[in-house]
Structure formats: structure tokens, C-alpha cells
Tab-separated table of N, CA, C and O in Angstrom:
chain	number	residue	atom	x	y	z
A	21	MET	N	113.077	136.033	119.832
A	21	MET	CA	112.147	136.263	119.567
A	21	MET	C	111.015	135.300	119.727
A	21	MET	O	109.584	135.312	120.752
A	22	PHE	N	111.058	134.087	119.363
A	22	PHE	CA	110.470	132.713	119.414
A	22	PHE	C	111.124	131.929	120.247
A	22	PHE	O	112.075	132.121	120.680
A	23	ILE	N	110.591	131.321	121.416
A	23	ILE	CA	110.961	130.544	122.481
A	23	ILE	C	111.021	129.163	121.941
A	23	ILE	O	111.529	127.854	122.625
A	24	GLY	N	110.599	128.365	121.088
A	24	GLY	CA	110.356	127.360	120.715
A	24	GLY	C	108.457	127.410	119.846
A	24	GLY	O	108.166	128.302	118.942
A	25	ALA	N	108.417	126.077	119.493
A	25	ALA	CA	107.555	125.576	118.298
A	25	ALA	C	106.781	124.988	118.493
A	25	ALA	O	106.875	123.610	119.727
A	26	HIS	N	105.188	124.751	118.192
A	26	HIS	CA	104.056	124.102	119.583
A	26	HIS	C	103.499	123.517	117.996
A	26	HIS	O	103.095	123.287	117.255
A	27	PHE	N	104.084	121.906	117.986
A	27	PHE	CA	103.264	120.942	117.025
A	27	PHE	C	101.801	120.424	117.120
A	27	PHE	O	101.908	119.555	118.128
A	28	LEU	N	100.492	120.538	116.196
A	28	LEU	CA	99.291	119.860	116.990
A	28	LEU	C	99.198	118.944	115.705
A	28	LEU	O	99.257	119.297	114.654
A	29	LEU	N	98.983	117.796	116.036
A	29	LEU	CA	98.379	116.464	115.299
A	29	LEU	C	97.503	116.082	115.878
A	29	LEU	O	97.072	116.159	116.277
A	30	PHE	N	96.178	116.536	114.411
A	30	PHE	CA	94.871	116.320	114.508
A	30	PHE	C	94.510	114.784	114.366
A	30	PHE	O	95.611	114.168	114.166
A	31	SER	N	93.685	113.764	115.232
A	31	SER	CA	94.022	112.242	114.689
A	31	SER	C	91.737	111.824	115.171
A	31	SER	O	91.124	113.002	116.024
A	32	ARG	N	92.202	110.714	115.084
A	32	ARG	CA	90.425	110.518	115.115
A	32	ARG	C	90.730	109.754	116.441
A	32	ARG	O	89.306	109.026	116.497
A	33	ASN	N	91.562	109.180	116.758
A	33	ASN	CA	91.834	108.932	118.088
A	33	ASN	C	92.775	109.494	118.961
A	33	ASN	O	93.880	108.957	119.087
A	34	ASP	N	92.619	110.171	119.829
A	34	ASP	CA	93.925	111.447	120.554
A	34	ASP	C	94.206	110.226	121.202
A	34	ASP	O	95.726	109.800	121.705
A	35	GLU	N	93.168	110.017	122.796
A	35	GLU	CA	93.594	109.072	123.235
A	35	GLU	C	94.669	107.924	123.007
A	35	GLU	O	95.773	107.294	123.685
A	36	ALA	N	94.322	107.193	121.718
A	36	ALA	CA	95.111	106.370	121.597
A	36	ALA	C	96.878	106.402	121.052
A	36	ALA	O	97.995	105.842	121.239
A	37	ASP	N	96.434	108.235	120.049
A	37	ASP	CA	97.987	108.125	119.712
A	37	ASP	C	98.563	108.335	120.709
A	37	ASP	O	100.295	108.363	120.690
A	38	ARG	N	98.219	109.439	121.480
A	38	ARG	CA	99.068	109.848	122.819
A	38	ARG	C	99.711	108.414	123.611
A	38	ARG	O	101.034	108.856	123.642
A	39	SER	N	99.454	107.471	124.018
A	39	SER	CA	99.278	106.652	124.338
A	39	SER	C	100.854	106.258	123.415
A	39	SER	O	101.727	105.300	124.103
A	40	PHE	N	100.432	105.905	121.934
A	40	PHE	CA	101.273	105.237	121.700
A	40	PHE	C	102.452	106.207	120.877
A	40	PHE	O	103.817	105.360	121.364
A	41	PHE	N	103.183	107.786	121.336
A	41	PHE	CA	103.555	108.201	121.439
A	41	PHE	C	104.035	108.246	123.243
A	41	PHE	O	105.377	107.981	122.794
A	42	ARG	N	103.621	108.030	123.945
A	42	ARG	CA	104.095	107.841	125.212
A	42	ARG	C	105.166	106.307	125.528
A	42	ARG	O	105.848	106.302	125.614
A	43	ASP	N	104.122	105.101	124.906
A	43	ASP	CA	104.557	104.702	125.207
A	43	ASP	C	105.442	103.291	124.068
A	43	ASP	O	106.434	103.048	124.857
A	44	VAL	N	105.564	103.537	122.720
A	44	VAL	CA	105.281	102.988	121.847
A	44	VAL	C	107.453	103.948	121.327
A	44	VAL	O	108.135	103.493	121.217
A	45	LEU	N	106.792	105.295	121.160
A	45	LEU	CA	107.791	105.984	119.920
A	45	LEU	C	108.941	106.764	121.738
A	45	LEU	O	110.287	107.235	121.800
A	46	GLU	N	108.230	106.235	122.726
A	46	GLU	CA	109.029	106.495	124.818
A	46	GLU	C	109.366	108.513	124.177
A	46	GLU	O	110.466	108.963	124.895
A	47	MET	N	108.410	108.911	123.448
A	47	MET	CA	108.790	110.263	124.278
A	47	MET	C	108.198	110.579	125.688
A	47	MET	O	107.253	110.379	125.540
A	48	PRO	N	109.178	111.606	125.915
A	48	PRO	CA	109.033	112.158	127.539
A	48	PRO	C	108.069	113.534	127.133
A	48	PRO	O	107.050	113.901	126.480
A	49	ALA	N	106.860	113.035	127.779
A	49	ALA	CA	105.517	114.472	128.239
A	49	ALA	C	105.078	114.826	129.560
A	49	ALA	O	105.644	114.156	130.563
A	50	VAL	N	104.525	116.036	129.488
A	50	VAL	CA	104.181	116.621	131.025
A	50	VAL	C	103.081	116.442	130.393
A	50	VAL	O	101.744	116.703	129.713
A	51	ASP	N	101.919	115.883	132.040
A	51	ASP	CA	100.751	116.356	131.865
A	51	ASP	C	100.305	117.915	132.346
A	51	ASP	O	100.850	118.021	133.170
A	52	ALA	N	99.636	118.376	131.390
A	52	ALA	CA	98.686	120.109	131.104
A	52	ALA	C	97.822	119.767	131.886
A	52	ALA	O	97.027	120.975	131.991
A	53	GLY	N	97.358	118.777	132.270
A	53	GLY	CA	95.955	118.445	132.918
A	53	GLY	C	95.055	117.630	132.801
A	53	GLY	O	95.130	117.507	131.259
A	54	HIS	N	94.576	116.908	133.521
A	54	HIS	CA	92.902	116.321	133.403
A	54	HIS	C	93.643	115.082	132.419
A	54	HIS	O	93.211	114.377	131.433
A	55	GLY	N	95.020	114.691	132.359
A	55	GLY	CA	95.790	113.403	131.495
A	55	GLY	C	95.638	114.342	130.104
A	55	GLY	O	96.287	113.475	129.318
A	56	TRP	N	95.860	115.600	129.907
A	56	TRP	CA	96.674	116.002	128.523
A	56	TRP	C	97.788	115.957	127.947
A	56	TRP	O	97.986	116.613	128.889
A	57	LEU	N	98.004	115.674	127.585
A	57	LEU	CA	99.705	115.245	127.156
A	57	LEU	C	100.297	115.669	126.477
A	57	LEU	O	100.156	116.029	125.856
A	58	ILE	N	101.504	116.604	126.683
A	58	ILE	CA	102.140	118.237	125.709
A	58	ILE	C	103.446	117.020	125.551
A	58	ILE	O	104.538	117.011	126.579
A	59	PHE	N	104.255	116.683	124.367
A	59	PHE	CA	105.648	115.862	124.711
A	59	PHE	C	106.022	116.807	124.085
A	59	PHE	O	106.444	117.848	123.363
A	60	ARG	N	107.667	116.697	124.725
A	60	ARG	CA	109.189	117.044	124.471
A	60	ARG	C	109.280	116.653	122.840
A	60	ARG	O	109.341	114.861	123.063
A	61	MET	N	109.694	117.123	121.949
A	61	MET	CA	109.747	117.075	120.141
A	61	MET	C	111.351	116.711	120.665
A	61	MET	O	111.968	117.704	121.691
A	62	PRO	N	111.880	116.142	119.400
A	62	PRO	CA	113.419	115.883	119.382
A	62	PRO	C	113.212	117.155	118.969
A	62	PRO	O	113.028	118.163	118.215
A	63	PRO	N	115.108	118.179	118.805
A	63	PRO	CA	115.196	119.110	117.755
A	63	PRO	C	114.377	119.195	116.272
A	63	PRO	O	114.923	117.993	115.883
A	64	ALA	N	114.127	120.002	116.262
A	64	ALA	CA	113.469	120.381	114.383
A	64	ALA	C	113.822	120.850	113.649
A	64	ALA	O	114.746	122.078	114.091
A	65	GLU	N	114.268	120.660	112.622
A	65	GLU	CA	113.954	121.473	111.581
A	65	GLU	C	112.793	122.306	110.860
A	65	GLU	O	111.248	121.381	111.175
A	66	MET	N	112.868	122.562	110.103
A	66	MET	CA	111.648	123.468	109.050
A	66	MET	C	111.640	123.334	107.582
A	66	MET	O	112.881	124.325	107.570
A	67	GLY	N	111.488	122.277	106.625
A	67	GLY	CA	111.388	122.699	105.315
A	67	GLY	C	110.361	123.323	104.860
A	67	GLY	O	109.420	123.236	105.244
A	68	ILE	N	110.465	124.479	103.996
A	68	ILE	CA	108.835	124.950	102.858
A	68	ILE	C	108.994	124.429	101.665
A	68	ILE	O	110.313	124.576	100.720
A	69	HIS	N	108.496	123.588	101.117
A	69	HIS	CA	108.349	122.977	99.940
A	69	HIS	C	106.930	123.740	99.061
A	69	HIS	O	106.390	124.103	99.514
A	70	PRO	N	107.233	123.568	97.711
A	70	PRO	CA	106.005	124.310	96.749
A	70	PRO	C	104.755	123.104	97.187
A	70	PRO	O	105.078	122.368	97.414
A	71	ALA	N	103.579	123.910	97.017
A	71	ALA	CA	102.608	123.009	97.170
A	71	ALA	C	102.547	121.912	95.525
A	71	ALA	O	103.024	122.456	94.664
A	72	THR	N	101.698	121.452	95.814
A	72	THR	CA	101.043	120.675	94.633
A	72	THR	C	100.216	121.559	93.676
A	72	THR	O	99.657	122.302	93.521
A	73	PRO	N	101.347	121.668	92.071
A	73	PRO	CA	101.071	122.512	90.694
A	73	PRO	C	99.290	122.055	90.942
A	73	PRO	O	99.017	122.634	90.075
A	74	ASP	N	99.007	120.080	90.906
A	74	ASP	CA	97.760	120.635	89.795
A	74	ASP	C	97.251	119.689	90.945
A	74	ASP	O	96.799	118.305	91.281
A	75	PRO	N	96.313	120.254	92.118
A	75	PRO	CA	95.822	119.530	92.766
A	75	PRO	C	94.082	118.587	92.213
A	75	PRO	O	94.007	119.039	91.124
A	76	ALA	N	94.236	117.832	93.036
A	76	ALA	CA	92.843	117.068	92.950
A	76	ALA	C	91.528	117.859	92.582
A	76	ALA	O	91.665	119.161	93.446
A	77	PRO	N	90.486	117.499	92.610
A	77	PRO	CA	89.323	117.842	92.378
A	77	PRO	C	88.706	118.310	93.745
A	77	PRO	O	89.011	117.225	94.825
A	78	GLY	N	88.601	119.344	94.196
A	78	GLY	CA	88.311	119.440	95.720
A	78	GLY	C	89.243	120.151	97.188
A	78	GLY	O	89.299	120.703	97.922
A	79	GLU	N	90.029	119.905	95.741
A	79	GLU	CA	91.863	120.129	97.245
A	79	GLU	C	92.233	121.695	96.515
A	79	GLU	O	92.338	122.131	95.341
A	80	ASP	N	93.446	122.350	97.329
A	80	ASP	CA	93.749	123.533	97.108
A	80	ASP	C	95.545	123.443	96.930
A	80	ASP	O	96.105	124.209	96.193
A	81	GLY	N	95.635	122.037	96.645
A	81	GLY	CA	96.912	121.171	96.227
A	81	GLY	C	98.220	121.563	97.790
A	81	GLY	O	99.390	121.770	97.673
A	82	ILE	N	97.776	122.522	98.843
A	82	ILE	CA	98.746	122.564	100.126
A	82	ILE	C	98.172	121.559	101.158
A	82	ILE	O	97.294	122.244	101.779
A	83	ALA	N	99.258	121.264	101.496
A	83	ALA	CA	99.156	120.386	102.707
A	83	ALA	C	99.834	121.010	103.879
A	83	ALA	O	100.396	121.350	103.464
A	84	ALA	N	98.698	121.457	104.956
A	84	ALA	CA	98.842	121.708	106.317
A	84	ALA	C	99.962	122.098	106.548
A	84	ALA	O	101.062	122.765	106.999
A	85	ALA	N	101.020	120.197	106.899
A	85	ALA	CA	101.667	119.426	107.556
A	85	ALA	C	102.198	118.860	107.404
A	85	ALA	O	101.249	117.901	108.070
A	86	SER	N	102.699	117.895	107.306
A	86	SER	CA	103.599	116.975	107.909
A	86	SER	C	104.777	116.809	108.599
A	86	SER	O	105.535	117.895	108.721
A	87	LEU	N	104.447	115.588	109.604
A	87	LEU	CA	105.467	115.193	110.404
A	87	LEU	C	106.679	114.173	109.974
A	87	LEU	O	105.949	113.102	109.431
A	88	TYR	N	107.835	114.614	110.270
A	88	TYR	CA	108.849	113.577	109.311
A	88	TYR	C	109.713	113.487	110.976
A	88	TYR	O	110.062	114.605	111.206
A	89	LEU	N	109.744	111.981	111.883
A	89	LEU	CA	110.976	111.874	112.647
A	89	LEU	C	112.534	111.870	112.253
A	89	LEU	O	112.381	110.991	111.077
A	90	MET	N	113.461	112.236	112.632
A	90	MET	CA	114.943	111.955	111.522
A	90	MET	C	115.615	111.080	112.537
A	90	MET	O	115.519	111.031	114.049
A	91	CYS	N	116.277	110.663	111.560
A	91	CYS	CA	116.845	108.904	112.500
A	91	CYS	C	118.432	109.231	111.856
A	91	CYS	O	118.723	109.746	110.933
A	92	ARG	N	119.229	108.621	112.828
A	92	ARG	CA	121.144	108.489	112.449
A	92	ARG	C	120.860	106.738	111.045
A	92	ARG	O	121.606	107.250	110.577
A	93	ASP	N	120.008	106.060	111.539
A	93	ASP	CA	119.944	104.387	110.840
A	93	ASP	C	118.534	104.235	111.019
A	93	ASP	O	118.248	103.698	112.169
A	94	LEU	N	117.953	104.663	109.659
A	94	LEU	CA	116.832	104.001	109.219
A	94	LEU	C	116.936	102.822	109.706
A	94	LEU	O	115.755	102.305	109.930
A	95	ALA	N	116.901	101.138	108.942
A	95	ALA	CA	117.218	99.649	109.096
A	95	ALA	C	117.297	99.654	110.399
A	95	ALA	O	116.211	98.818	110.870
A	96	ALA	N	117.775	100.656	111.679
A	96	ALA	CA	117.839	100.066	113.052
A	96	ALA	C	116.573	100.491	113.543
A	96	ALA	O	116.210	99.752	113.880
A	97	THR	N	116.118	102.048	112.720
A	97	THR	CA	114.849	102.514	113.420
A	97	THR	C	113.627	101.346	112.914
A	97	THR	O	112.632	101.226	113.712
A	98	MET	N	113.824	101.399	111.669
A	98	MET	CA	112.854	99.712	111.257
A	98	MET	C	112.938	98.857	112.221
A	98	MET	O	111.307	98.260	112.468
A	99	LYS	N	114.179	97.973	112.855
A	99	LYS	CA	113.618	97.202	113.009
A	99	LYS	C	113.481	97.298	114.637
A	99	LYS	O	112.153	96.544	115.427
A	100	ASN	N	114.227	98.506	115.352
A	100	ASN	CA	113.362	99.342	116.716
A	100	ASN	C	111.785	99.174	116.487
A	100	ASN	O	110.509	98.475	117.861
A	101	LEU	N	111.078	99.560	115.722
A	101	LEU	CA	109.991	99.835	115.592
A	101	LEU	C	109.053	98.310	115.438
A	101	LEU	O	107.687	98.188	115.654
A	102	ALA	N	109.634	97.610	114.370
A	102	ALA	CA	108.661	96.190	114.080
A	102	ALA	C	108.901	95.348	115.389
A	102	ALA	O	107.542	95.026	115.903
A	103	ALA	N	110.387	95.291	115.985
A	103	ALA	CA	109.529	94.616	117.959
A	103	ALA	C	108.369	95.143	118.737
A	103	ALA	O	108.018	94.474	119.413
A	104	LYS	N	108.572	96.914	117.934
A	104	LYS	CA	107.552	97.335	119.351
A	104	LYS	C	105.556	97.425	117.915
A	104	LYS	O	104.475	97.860	118.570
A	105	GLY	N	106.074	96.403	117.354
A	105	GLY	CA	104.761	96.222	116.361
A	105	GLY	C	103.988	96.818	115.505
A	105	GLY	O	103.105	96.864	114.727
A	106	VAL	N	105.600	98.339	115.418
A	106	VAL	CA	104.394	98.846	114.164
A	106	VAL	C	105.545	98.509	113.020
A	106	VAL	O	106.260	98.160	112.603
A	107	ALA	N	104.571	98.802	112.037
A	107	ALA	CA	104.390	98.336	110.549
A	107	ALA	C	104.931	99.251	109.543
A	107	ALA	O	104.283	100.655	109.427
A	108	CYS	N	105.864	99.232	109.217
A	108	CYS	CA	106.277	100.455	108.318
A	108	CYS	C	106.306	100.470	106.826
A	108	CYS	O	106.890	99.168	106.490
A	109	SER	N	106.299	101.590	106.051
A	109	SER	CA	106.238	100.854	104.282
A	109	SER	C	107.842	100.906	103.890
A	109	SER	O	108.459	101.009	105.402
A	110	PRO	N	108.157	100.010	103.146
A	110	PRO	CA	108.823	100.108	102.571
A	110	PRO	C	109.927	101.066	102.402
A	110	PRO	O	109.878	102.545	101.933
A	111	ALA	N	111.514	101.193	103.087
A	111	ALA	CA	112.501	101.975	102.709
A	111	ALA	C	112.257	102.561	101.359
A	111	ALA	O	112.700	101.900	100.045
A	112	HIS	N	113.264	103.552	101.655
A	112	HIS	CA	112.484	104.390	100.042
A	112	HIS	C	113.705	105.231	99.848
A	112	HIS	O	114.043	106.179	100.429
A	113	ASP	N	114.434	105.258	98.938
A	113	ASP	CA	115.274	106.550	98.475
A	113	ASP	C	115.012	107.587	97.924
A	113	ASP	O	114.820	107.291	96.875
A	114	ALA	N	114.991	108.712	98.424
A	114	ALA	CA	114.538	109.850	97.849
A	114	ALA	C	115.692	110.996	97.484
A	114	ALA	O	115.702	111.953	97.223
A	115	GLY	N	116.795	110.523	97.526
A	115	GLY	CA	118.148	111.410	97.006
A	115	GLY	C	118.486	112.219	98.654
A	115	GLY	O	119.447	112.058	99.045
A	116	TRP	N	117.850	112.928	98.726
A	116	TRP	CA	117.352	114.189	99.830
A	116	TRP	C	117.584	112.782	101.246
A	116	TRP	O	118.705	113.216	102.495
A	117	GLY	N	117.531	111.663	101.293
A	117	GLY	CA	117.715	110.900	102.379
A	117	GLY	C	116.625	109.157	102.002
A	117	GLY	O	116.097	109.397	101.024
A	118	ILE	N	116.435	108.328	102.617
A	118	ILE	CA	115.936	107.956	102.813
A	118	ILE	C	114.981	107.556	104.141
A	118	ILE	O	114.571	107.756	104.969
A	119	THR	N	113.858	106.750	103.390
A	119	THR	CA	112.639	107.238	104.217
A	119	THR	C	111.374	105.931	103.756
A	119	THR	O	111.619	105.382	103.461
A	120	THR	N	110.853	105.877	105.169
A	120	THR	CA	109.740	105.506	105.138
A	120	THR	C	108.254	105.897	106.086
A	120	THR	O	108.697	107.439	106.562
A	121	ALA	N	107.443	105.348	106.413
A	121	ALA	CA	106.787	106.022	106.908
A	121	ALA	C	105.536	104.372	108.027
A	121	ALA	O	105.651	103.642	108.173
A	122	PHE	N	105.205	105.225	108.825
A	122	PHE	CA	104.093	104.314	109.519
A	122	PHE	C	102.756	105.111	109.549
A	122	PHE	O	102.731	106.655	109.647
A	123	VAL	N	101.799	104.431	109.886
A	123	VAL	CA	100.484	105.028	110.051
A	123	VAL	C	99.591	104.969	111.907
A	123	VAL	O	100.152	104.111	112.805
A	124	LEU	N	100.422	106.076	113.039
A	124	LEU	CA	99.097	106.141	113.547
A	124	LEU	C	97.929	105.295	114.255
A	124	LEU	O	96.764	104.975	113.560
A	125	PRO	N	97.220	104.815	115.517
A	125	PRO	CA	96.250	104.932	115.526
A	125	PRO	C	95.007	105.085	115.267
A	125	PRO	O	94.066	104.568	114.984
A	126	GLY	N	95.262	106.759	115.260
A	126	GLY	CA	94.281	107.568	114.986
A	126	GLY	C	93.643	107.730	113.029
A	126	GLY	O	93.462	108.222	113.268
A	127	GLY	N	95.414	107.505	112.265
A	127	GLY	CA	94.828	107.614	111.531
A	127	GLY	C	96.279	108.029	110.630
A	127	GLY	O	96.251	107.990	109.041
A	128	SER	N	96.415	109.376	111.123
A	128	SER	CA	97.715	109.645	110.823
A	128	SER	C	98.846	109.331	110.781
A	128	SER	O	99.367	108.426	110.924
A	129	ARG	N	99.520	109.756	108.856
A	129	ARG	CA	100.570	109.150	108.815
A	129	ARG	C	102.207	109.583	109.430
A	129	ARG	O	102.409	111.656	109.482
A	130	VAL	N	102.995	109.709	109.780
A	130	VAL	CA	104.376	109.635	110.661
A	130	VAL	C	104.804	109.352	110.153
A	130	VAL	O	105.539	108.049	109.224
A	131	GLY	N	105.909	110.397	108.808
A	131	GLY	CA	107.163	110.071	108.241
A	131	GLY	C	108.888	109.938	108.851
A	131	GLY	O	108.625	110.252	110.263
A	132	VAL	N	109.622	108.853	108.316
A	132	VAL	CA	110.898	109.177	109.544
A	132	VAL	C	111.688	109.059	108.032
A	132	VAL	O	111.927	108.379	106.964
A	133	TYR	N	112.866	109.476	108.277
A	133	TYR	CA	114.161	109.777	107.612
A	133	TYR	C	115.182	109.179	108.223
A	133	TYR	O	115.452	110.224	109.018
A	134	GLN	N	116.188	109.004	107.279
A	134	GLN	CA	117.905	109.027	107.416
A	134	GLN	C	117.894	110.418	106.628
A	134	GLN	O	118.250	110.224	105.026
A	135	PRO	N	118.658	111.759	106.861
A	135	PRO	CA	118.681	112.149	106.067
A	135	PRO	C	120.597	112.612	105.670
A	135	PRO	O	120.758	111.616	106.011
A	136	ARG	N	120.016	112.252	104.393
A	136	ARG	CA	121.732	112.773	103.944
A	136	ARG	C	122.499	114.276	103.195
A	136	ARG	O	123.210	114.822	103.260
A	137	HIS	N	121.169	115.346	103.903
A	137	HIS	CA	121.419	116.183	103.654
A	137	HIS	C	122.115	117.119	104.823
A	137	HIS	O	122.175	116.809	106.231
A	138	ARG	N	122.329	118.564	105.214
A	138	ARG	CA	123.287	119.109	105.771
A	138	ARG	C	122.198	119.509	106.973
A	138	ARG	O	121.551	119.988	106.835
A	139	LEU	N	122.090	119.436	108.299
A	139	LEU	CA	120.981	119.323	109.600
A	139	LEU	C	121.216	120.544	110.113
A	139	LEU	O	122.430	120.888	110.686
A	140	ALA	N	119.949	121.655	109.877
A	140	ALA	CA	120.164	123.224	110.703
A	140	ALA	C	119.727	122.690	112.237
A	140	ALA	O	120.813	123.611	112.731
A	141	ILE	N	120.086	121.690	112.461
A	141	ILE	CA	119.564	121.305	113.800
A	141	ILE	C	121.297	121.239	114.276
A	141	ILE	O	121.120	121.149	116.455
A	142	GLU	N	122.208	120.792	113.984
A	142	GLU	CA	123.435	120.733	114.289
A	142	GLU	C	124.498	121.924	113.356
A	142	GLU	O	125.269	121.936	113.516
A	143	ASN	N	124.126	123.213	112.731
A	143	ASN	CA	124.812	123.947	112.019
A	143	ASN	C	124.308	125.387	113.481
A	143	ASN	O	123.025	125.598	113.335
A	144	GLU	N	125.487	125.807	113.643
A	144	GLU	CA	125.522	126.676	114.784
A	144	GLU	C	125.370	128.060	113.616
A	144	GLU	O	125.241	129.417	114.715
A	145	GLY	N	125.530	128.323	112.901
A	145	GLY	CA	124.874	129.873	112.081
A	145	GLY	C	124.942	129.708	111.036
A	145	GLY	O	124.599	130.100	110.056
């Protein structure tokens, strides 16, 4: 039915964020025209989480989406990012994995985690 998924990341500085994904994260991309880059994402999974039960005033408690990049070795990934000048939050043991995050030049937060759970991308059935 579907051939893939297209993730949209909204940014306050889209050109800087595109450069970050291309140059710092080294994600391959194609030029869709006029320098508009479309990035190849690593294999993906999707989890559906409950909405916040008690949202802050003016919020509906539902975040549209969060991007987490998965890695096999979080410590090595954080070291690699630090060498490129990317500051990560302290690693946190969330039970289901070890997590960190960094902020893109445009202000969006991107999570990174080393999963402990079974991976859908490695499951054939």
C-alpha cells in the first residue's frame, strides 16, 4: 500500500538545519530543485505514545511528532557528535533505552537513543 514515509521537520532556520543534516550528520540527500534537499533517512520505526493527560493551559497535550535517531552505541555517537561541535544533553537511562538529545541550529530538538527493545526494523514478520 505505502512505499515509504516522509518526515517533515519545521524549522526557524531551514537552511542552517539542512546544512546541519548534510554536513554534520552526513545524511545523504537529493536536490529536489533550487537547492531544496530531501534527505534519505535511516530505516524507521514508529511508536504511538499516549498524549499528556494534564496539558498546560492553552495546549491540547498532543505533540505532533518527535524525531529520535537510533544508534547501536550512544557513548560513541555522543563522542562523534561532540567532535563536530554538537552539544548533547547528559545521557539518561529511560529503561527502554539510553537517551540524549541535541538542538538543531533552527531550534528543533532531536533525540538520539540506544534501544534496548526489540527493533521492528530488524523483524521480518
